[in-house]
PDB file of C-alpha atoms in Angstrom:
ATOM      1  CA  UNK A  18      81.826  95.539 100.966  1.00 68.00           C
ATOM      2  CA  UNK A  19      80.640  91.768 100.593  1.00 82.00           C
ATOM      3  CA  UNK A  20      80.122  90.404 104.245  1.00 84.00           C
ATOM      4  CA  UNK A  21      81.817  86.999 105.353  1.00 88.00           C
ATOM      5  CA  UNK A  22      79.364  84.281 104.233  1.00 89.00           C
ATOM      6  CA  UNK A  23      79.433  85.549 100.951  1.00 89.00           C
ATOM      7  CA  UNK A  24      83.473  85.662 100.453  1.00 87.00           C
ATOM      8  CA  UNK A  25      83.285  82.303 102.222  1.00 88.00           C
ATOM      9  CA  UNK A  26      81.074  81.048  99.932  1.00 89.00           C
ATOM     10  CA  UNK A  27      82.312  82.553  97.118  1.00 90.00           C
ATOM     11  CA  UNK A  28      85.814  80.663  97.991  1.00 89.00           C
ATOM     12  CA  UNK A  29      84.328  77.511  98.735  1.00 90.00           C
ATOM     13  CA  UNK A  30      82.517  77.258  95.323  1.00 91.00           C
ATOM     14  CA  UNK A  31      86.458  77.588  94.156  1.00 91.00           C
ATOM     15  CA  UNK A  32      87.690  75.169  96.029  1.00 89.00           C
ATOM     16  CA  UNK A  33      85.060  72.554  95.072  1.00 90.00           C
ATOM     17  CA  UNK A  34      85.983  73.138  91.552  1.00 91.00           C
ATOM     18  CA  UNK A  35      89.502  72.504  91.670  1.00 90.00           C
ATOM     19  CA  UNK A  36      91.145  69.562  90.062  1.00 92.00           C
ATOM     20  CA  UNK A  37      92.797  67.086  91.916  1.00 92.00           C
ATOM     21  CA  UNK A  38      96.082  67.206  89.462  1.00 94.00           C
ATOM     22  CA  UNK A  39      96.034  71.207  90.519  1.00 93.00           C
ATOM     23  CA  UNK A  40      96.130  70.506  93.627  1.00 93.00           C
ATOM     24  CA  UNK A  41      98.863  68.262  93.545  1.00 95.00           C
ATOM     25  CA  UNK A  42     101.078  70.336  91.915  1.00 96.00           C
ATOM     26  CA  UNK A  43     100.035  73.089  94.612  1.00 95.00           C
ATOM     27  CA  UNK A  44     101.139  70.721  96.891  1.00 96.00           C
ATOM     28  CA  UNK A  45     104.346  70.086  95.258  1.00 97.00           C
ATOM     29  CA  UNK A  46     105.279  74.238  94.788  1.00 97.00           C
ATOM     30  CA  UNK A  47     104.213  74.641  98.112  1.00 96.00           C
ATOM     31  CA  UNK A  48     106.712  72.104 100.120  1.00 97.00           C
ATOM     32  CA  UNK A  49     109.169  73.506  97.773  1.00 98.00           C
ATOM     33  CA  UNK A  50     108.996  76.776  99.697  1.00 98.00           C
ATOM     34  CA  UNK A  51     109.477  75.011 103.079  1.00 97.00           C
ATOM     35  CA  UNK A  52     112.973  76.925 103.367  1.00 96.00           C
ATOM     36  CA  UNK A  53     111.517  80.132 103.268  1.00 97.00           C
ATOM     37  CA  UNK A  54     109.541  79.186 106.035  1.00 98.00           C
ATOM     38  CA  UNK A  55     111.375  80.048 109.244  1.00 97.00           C
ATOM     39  CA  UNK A  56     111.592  78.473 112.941  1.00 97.00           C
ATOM     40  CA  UNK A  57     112.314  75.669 114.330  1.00 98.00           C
ATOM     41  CA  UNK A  58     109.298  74.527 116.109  1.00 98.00           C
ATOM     42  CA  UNK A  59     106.000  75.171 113.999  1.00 98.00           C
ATOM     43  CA  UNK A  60     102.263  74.633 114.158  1.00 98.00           C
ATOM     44  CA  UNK A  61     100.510  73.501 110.886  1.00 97.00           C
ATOM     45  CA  UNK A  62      97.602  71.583 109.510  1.00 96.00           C
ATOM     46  CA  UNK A  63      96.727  68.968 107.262  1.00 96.00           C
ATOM     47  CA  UNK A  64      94.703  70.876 104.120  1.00 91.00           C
ATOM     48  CA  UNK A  65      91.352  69.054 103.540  1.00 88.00           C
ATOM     49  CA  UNK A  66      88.589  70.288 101.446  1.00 84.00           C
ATOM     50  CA  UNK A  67      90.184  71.713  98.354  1.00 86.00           C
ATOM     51  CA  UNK A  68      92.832  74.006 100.231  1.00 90.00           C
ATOM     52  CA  UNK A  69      96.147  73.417  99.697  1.00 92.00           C
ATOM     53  CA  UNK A  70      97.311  70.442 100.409  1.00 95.00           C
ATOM     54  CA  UNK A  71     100.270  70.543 103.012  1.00 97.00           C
ATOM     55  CA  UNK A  72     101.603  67.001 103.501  1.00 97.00           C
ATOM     56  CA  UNK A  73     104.197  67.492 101.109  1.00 98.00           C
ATOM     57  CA  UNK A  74     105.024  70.763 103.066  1.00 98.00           C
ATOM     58  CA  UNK A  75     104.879  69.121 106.836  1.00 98.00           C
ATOM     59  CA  UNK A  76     107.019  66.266 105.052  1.00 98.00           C
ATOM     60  CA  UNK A  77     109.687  68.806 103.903  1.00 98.00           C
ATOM     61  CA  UNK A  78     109.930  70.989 107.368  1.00 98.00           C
ATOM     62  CA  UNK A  79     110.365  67.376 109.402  1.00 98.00           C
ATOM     63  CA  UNK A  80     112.713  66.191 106.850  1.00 98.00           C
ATOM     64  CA  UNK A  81     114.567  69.350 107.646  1.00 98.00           C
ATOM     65  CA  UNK A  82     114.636  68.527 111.321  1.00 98.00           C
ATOM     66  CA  UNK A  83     111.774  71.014 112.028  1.00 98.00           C
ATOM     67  CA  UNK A  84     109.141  70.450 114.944  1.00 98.00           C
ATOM     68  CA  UNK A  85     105.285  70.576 113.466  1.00 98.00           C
ATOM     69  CA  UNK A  86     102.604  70.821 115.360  1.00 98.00           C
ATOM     70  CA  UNK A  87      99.474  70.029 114.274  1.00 98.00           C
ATOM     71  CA  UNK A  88      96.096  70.684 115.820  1.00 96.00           C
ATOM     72  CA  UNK A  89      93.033  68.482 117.467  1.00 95.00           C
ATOM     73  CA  UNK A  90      89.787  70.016 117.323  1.00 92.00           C
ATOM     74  CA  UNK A  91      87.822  70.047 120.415  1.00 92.00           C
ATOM     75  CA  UNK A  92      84.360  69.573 121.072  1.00 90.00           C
ATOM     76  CA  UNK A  93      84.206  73.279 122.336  1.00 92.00           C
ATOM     77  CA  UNK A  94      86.232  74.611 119.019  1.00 89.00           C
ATOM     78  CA  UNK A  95      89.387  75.502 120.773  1.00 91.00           C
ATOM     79  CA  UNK A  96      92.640  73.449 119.427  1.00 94.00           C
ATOM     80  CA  UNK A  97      94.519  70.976 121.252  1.00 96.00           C
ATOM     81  CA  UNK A  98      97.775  70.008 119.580  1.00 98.00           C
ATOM     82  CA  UNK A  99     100.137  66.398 118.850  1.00 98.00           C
ATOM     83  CA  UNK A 100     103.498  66.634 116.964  1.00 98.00           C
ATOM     84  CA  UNK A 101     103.298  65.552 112.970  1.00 98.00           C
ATOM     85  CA  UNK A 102     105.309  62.109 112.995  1.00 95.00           C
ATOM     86  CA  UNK A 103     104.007  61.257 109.449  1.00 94.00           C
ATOM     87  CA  UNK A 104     101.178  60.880 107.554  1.00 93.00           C
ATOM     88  CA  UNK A 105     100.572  57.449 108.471  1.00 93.00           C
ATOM     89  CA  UNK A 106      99.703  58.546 111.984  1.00 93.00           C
ATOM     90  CA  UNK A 107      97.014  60.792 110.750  1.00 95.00           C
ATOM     91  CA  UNK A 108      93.525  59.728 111.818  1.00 93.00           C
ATOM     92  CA  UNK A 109      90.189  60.363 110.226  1.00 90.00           C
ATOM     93  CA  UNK A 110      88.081  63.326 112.412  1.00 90.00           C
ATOM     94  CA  UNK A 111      85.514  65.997 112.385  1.00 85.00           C
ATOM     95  CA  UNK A 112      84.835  68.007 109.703  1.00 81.00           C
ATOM     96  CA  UNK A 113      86.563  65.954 107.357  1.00 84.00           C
ATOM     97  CA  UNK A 114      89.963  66.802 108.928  1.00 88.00           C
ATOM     98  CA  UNK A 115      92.701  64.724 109.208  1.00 92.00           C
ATOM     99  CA  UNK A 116      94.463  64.380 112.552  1.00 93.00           C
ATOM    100  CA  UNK A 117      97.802  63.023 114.652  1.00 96.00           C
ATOM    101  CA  UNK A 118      97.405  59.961 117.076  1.00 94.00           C
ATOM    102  CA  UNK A 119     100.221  61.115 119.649  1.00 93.00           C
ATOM    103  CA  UNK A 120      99.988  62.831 122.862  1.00 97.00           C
ATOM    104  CA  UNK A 121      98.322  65.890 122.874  1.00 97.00           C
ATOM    105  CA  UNK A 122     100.299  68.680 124.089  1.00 97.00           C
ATOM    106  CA  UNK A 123      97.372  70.771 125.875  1.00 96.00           C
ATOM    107  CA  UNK A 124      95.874  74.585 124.298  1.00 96.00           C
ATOM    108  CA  UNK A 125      99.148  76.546 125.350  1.00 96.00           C
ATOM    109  CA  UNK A 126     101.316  74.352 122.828  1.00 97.00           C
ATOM    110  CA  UNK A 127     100.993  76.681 120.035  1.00 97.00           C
ATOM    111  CA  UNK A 128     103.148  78.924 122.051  1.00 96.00           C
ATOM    112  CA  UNK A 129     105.757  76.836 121.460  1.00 94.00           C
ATOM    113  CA  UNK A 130     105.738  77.558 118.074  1.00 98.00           C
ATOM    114  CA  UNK A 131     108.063  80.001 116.358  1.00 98.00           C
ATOM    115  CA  UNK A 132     105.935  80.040 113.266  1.00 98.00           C
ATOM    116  CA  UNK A 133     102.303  79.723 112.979  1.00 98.00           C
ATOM    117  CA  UNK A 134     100.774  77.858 109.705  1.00 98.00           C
ATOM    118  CA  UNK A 135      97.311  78.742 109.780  1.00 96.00           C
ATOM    119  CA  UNK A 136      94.429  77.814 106.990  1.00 94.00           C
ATOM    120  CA  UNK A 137      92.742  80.457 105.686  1.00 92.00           C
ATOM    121  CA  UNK A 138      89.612  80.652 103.523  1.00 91.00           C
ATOM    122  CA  UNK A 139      90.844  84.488 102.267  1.00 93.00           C
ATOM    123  CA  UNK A 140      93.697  87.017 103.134  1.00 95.00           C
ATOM    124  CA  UNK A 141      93.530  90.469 102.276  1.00 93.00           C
ATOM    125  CA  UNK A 142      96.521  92.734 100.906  1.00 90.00           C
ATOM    126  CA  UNK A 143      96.497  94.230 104.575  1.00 90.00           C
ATOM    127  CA  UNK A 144      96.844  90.889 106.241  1.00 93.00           C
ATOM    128  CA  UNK A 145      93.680  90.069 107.263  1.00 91.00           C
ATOM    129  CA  UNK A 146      92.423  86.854 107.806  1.00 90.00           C
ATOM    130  CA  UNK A 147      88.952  84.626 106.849  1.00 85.00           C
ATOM    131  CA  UNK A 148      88.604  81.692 108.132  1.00 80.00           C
ATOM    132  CA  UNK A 149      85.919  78.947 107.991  1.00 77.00           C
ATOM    133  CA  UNK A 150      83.785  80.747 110.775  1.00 71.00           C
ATOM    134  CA  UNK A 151      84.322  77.893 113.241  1.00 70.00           C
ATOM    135  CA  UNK A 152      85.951  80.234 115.648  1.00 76.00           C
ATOM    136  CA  UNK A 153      88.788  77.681 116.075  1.00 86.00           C
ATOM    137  CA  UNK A 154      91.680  80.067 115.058  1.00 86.00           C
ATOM    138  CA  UNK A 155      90.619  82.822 116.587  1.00 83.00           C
ATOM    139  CA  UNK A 156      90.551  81.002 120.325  1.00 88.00           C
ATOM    140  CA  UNK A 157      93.771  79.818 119.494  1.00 92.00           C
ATOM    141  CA  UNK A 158      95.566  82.753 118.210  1.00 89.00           C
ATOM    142  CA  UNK A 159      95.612  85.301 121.062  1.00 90.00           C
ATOM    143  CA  UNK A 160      98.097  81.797 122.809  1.00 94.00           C
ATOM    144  CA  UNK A 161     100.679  82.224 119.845  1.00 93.00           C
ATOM    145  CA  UNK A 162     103.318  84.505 120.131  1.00 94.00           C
ATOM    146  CA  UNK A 163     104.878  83.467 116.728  1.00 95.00           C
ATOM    147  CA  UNK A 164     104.975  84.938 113.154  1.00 97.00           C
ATOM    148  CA  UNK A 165     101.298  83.704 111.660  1.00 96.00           C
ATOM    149  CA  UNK A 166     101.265  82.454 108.500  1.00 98.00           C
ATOM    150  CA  UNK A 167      98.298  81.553 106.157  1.00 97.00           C
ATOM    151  CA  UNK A 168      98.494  78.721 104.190  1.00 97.00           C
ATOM    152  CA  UNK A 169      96.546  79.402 100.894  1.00 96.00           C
ATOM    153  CA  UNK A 170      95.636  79.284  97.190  1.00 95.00           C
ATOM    154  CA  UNK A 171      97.129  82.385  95.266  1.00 95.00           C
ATOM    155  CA  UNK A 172      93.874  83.132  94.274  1.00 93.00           C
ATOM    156  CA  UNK A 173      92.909  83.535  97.590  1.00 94.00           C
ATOM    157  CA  UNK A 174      94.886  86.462  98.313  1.00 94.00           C
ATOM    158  CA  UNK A 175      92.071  89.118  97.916  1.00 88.00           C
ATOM    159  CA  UNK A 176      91.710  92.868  97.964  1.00 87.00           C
ATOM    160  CA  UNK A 177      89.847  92.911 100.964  1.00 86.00           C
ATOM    161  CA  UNK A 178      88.060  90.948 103.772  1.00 85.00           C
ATOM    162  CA  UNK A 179      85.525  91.825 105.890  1.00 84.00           C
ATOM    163  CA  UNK A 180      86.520  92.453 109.523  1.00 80.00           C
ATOM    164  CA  UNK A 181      85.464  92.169 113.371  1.00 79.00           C
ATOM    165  CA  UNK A 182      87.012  93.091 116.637  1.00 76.00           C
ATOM    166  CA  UNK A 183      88.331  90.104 117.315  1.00 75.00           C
ATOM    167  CA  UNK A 184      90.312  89.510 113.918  1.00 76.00           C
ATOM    168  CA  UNK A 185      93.641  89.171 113.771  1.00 81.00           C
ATOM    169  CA  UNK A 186      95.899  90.274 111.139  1.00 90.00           C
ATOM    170  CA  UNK A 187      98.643  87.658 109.554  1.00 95.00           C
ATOM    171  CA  UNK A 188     101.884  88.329 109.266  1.00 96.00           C
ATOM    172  CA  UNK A 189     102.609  86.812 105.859  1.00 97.00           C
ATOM    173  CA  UNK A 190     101.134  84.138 103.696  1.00 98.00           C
ATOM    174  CA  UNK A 191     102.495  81.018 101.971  1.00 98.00           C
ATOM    175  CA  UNK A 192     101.164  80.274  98.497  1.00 97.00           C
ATOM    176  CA  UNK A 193     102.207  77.748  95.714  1.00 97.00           C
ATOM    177  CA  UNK A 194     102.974  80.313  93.712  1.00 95.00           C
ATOM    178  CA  UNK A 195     104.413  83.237  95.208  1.00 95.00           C
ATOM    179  CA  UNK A 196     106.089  81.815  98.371  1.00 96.00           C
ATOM    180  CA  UNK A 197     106.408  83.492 101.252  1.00 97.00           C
ATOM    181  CA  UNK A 198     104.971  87.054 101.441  1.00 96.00           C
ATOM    182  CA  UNK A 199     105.211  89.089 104.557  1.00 96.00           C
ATOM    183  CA  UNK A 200     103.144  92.204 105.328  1.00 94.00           C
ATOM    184  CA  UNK A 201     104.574  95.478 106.322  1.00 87.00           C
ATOM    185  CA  UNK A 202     103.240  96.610 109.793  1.00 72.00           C
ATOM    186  CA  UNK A 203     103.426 100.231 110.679  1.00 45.00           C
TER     187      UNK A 203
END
C-alpha cells in the first residue's frame, strides 16, 4: 500500500493543477448540496489551496439560518473556533488559511456542533480520513461528538488510505458531484 506522504503528495500535485473556473463551479455544486447537509449548529472551514472551495457552501448553511463554526489554528496545532459572520470578516493567517475575526469560542466548541465539516486531503471507500499531516484534526476530533463530514474533490474519494491508531473514520463525505455520501458502520 502507498504510505501517507506519497497519497499526500500525489493529491497535492492535483490540486495545484486545477483550474480556477473548476473550482468555481465546485464551489457552486457544492453549496448547492447545503440541504443535504444536516444540523443546526456546524463546524466548517474556509478551502484554501486548491480544495474545494466552501464559501459558497458556509454562505448557503447561514443563509439557511444555520450556525458555522469555523476554526483558528493555534500555535500548538490544536483548533480554536469563531462563528462564520461572512466572508468579509475573514482574515489572512497561517498556512495560507483564511480565518474569522470574532470571539473565539475556546477547543471544546466543536462539541457544539451537530455536524462536523472537515477538509480532507483523501477519503477511502471505508471512511477513512487523510489529512494534511498537521495533526490539527486529529486533536480536535476526539472533542466532537457530531456526524464528521469531509469536504472534498470527487476525485479524492480513493480506494484506500493508509492508516494509524489514532485515525478516525468519517462518517460521510460531501463532494461537488455526488453530494452527500454516508458510510455504513457495522
Amino acid at each position: 500500500m502507498i504510505d501517507k506522504q506519497t497519497l499526500r503528495g500525489e493529491v497535492r500535485a492535483r490540486r495545484v493543477a486545477r483550474s480556477e473556473s473548476d473550482l468555481a463551479g465546485w464551489a457552486l455544486l457544492l453549496a448547492a448540496h447545503a440541504e443535504q447537509v444536516p444540523g443546526q449548529t456546524l463546524t466548517a472551514f474556509v478551502g484554501a489551496g486548491g480544495e474545494v472551495p466552501t464559501l459558497p457552501l458556509l454562505d448557503a448553511l447561514v443563509a439557511a439560518g444555520r450556525r458555522v463554526l469555523l476554526p483558528i489554528t493555534l500555535s500548538d496545532m490544536d483548533l480554536d473556533w469563531a462563528e462564520y459572520t461572512g466572508a468579509a470578516d475573514l482574515v489572512p493567517a497561517a498556512f495560507g488559511l483564511l480565518e474569522p475575526t470574532g470571539p473565539r469560542l475556546g477547543l471544546d466548541a466543536i462539541d457544539q456542533a451537530d455536524t462536523i465539516l472537515a477538509p480532507a486531503l483523501a477519503v477511502d471507500q471505508s471512511g477513512l480520513r487523510l489529512g494534511q499531516g498537521g495533526g490539527c484534526y486529529d486533536r480536535a476530533l476526539p472533542r466532537a461528538h457530531g456526524l464528521v463530514i469531509a469536504v472534498l474533490a470527487d476525485d479524492e474519494v480513493v480506494l484506500s488510505v493508509p492508516v494509524e491508531s489514532h485515525d478516525r473514520p468519517v462518517d460521510a463525505v460531501l463532494t461537488p458531484s455526488g453530494g452527500l455520501m454516508r458510510f455504513p458502520r457495522a
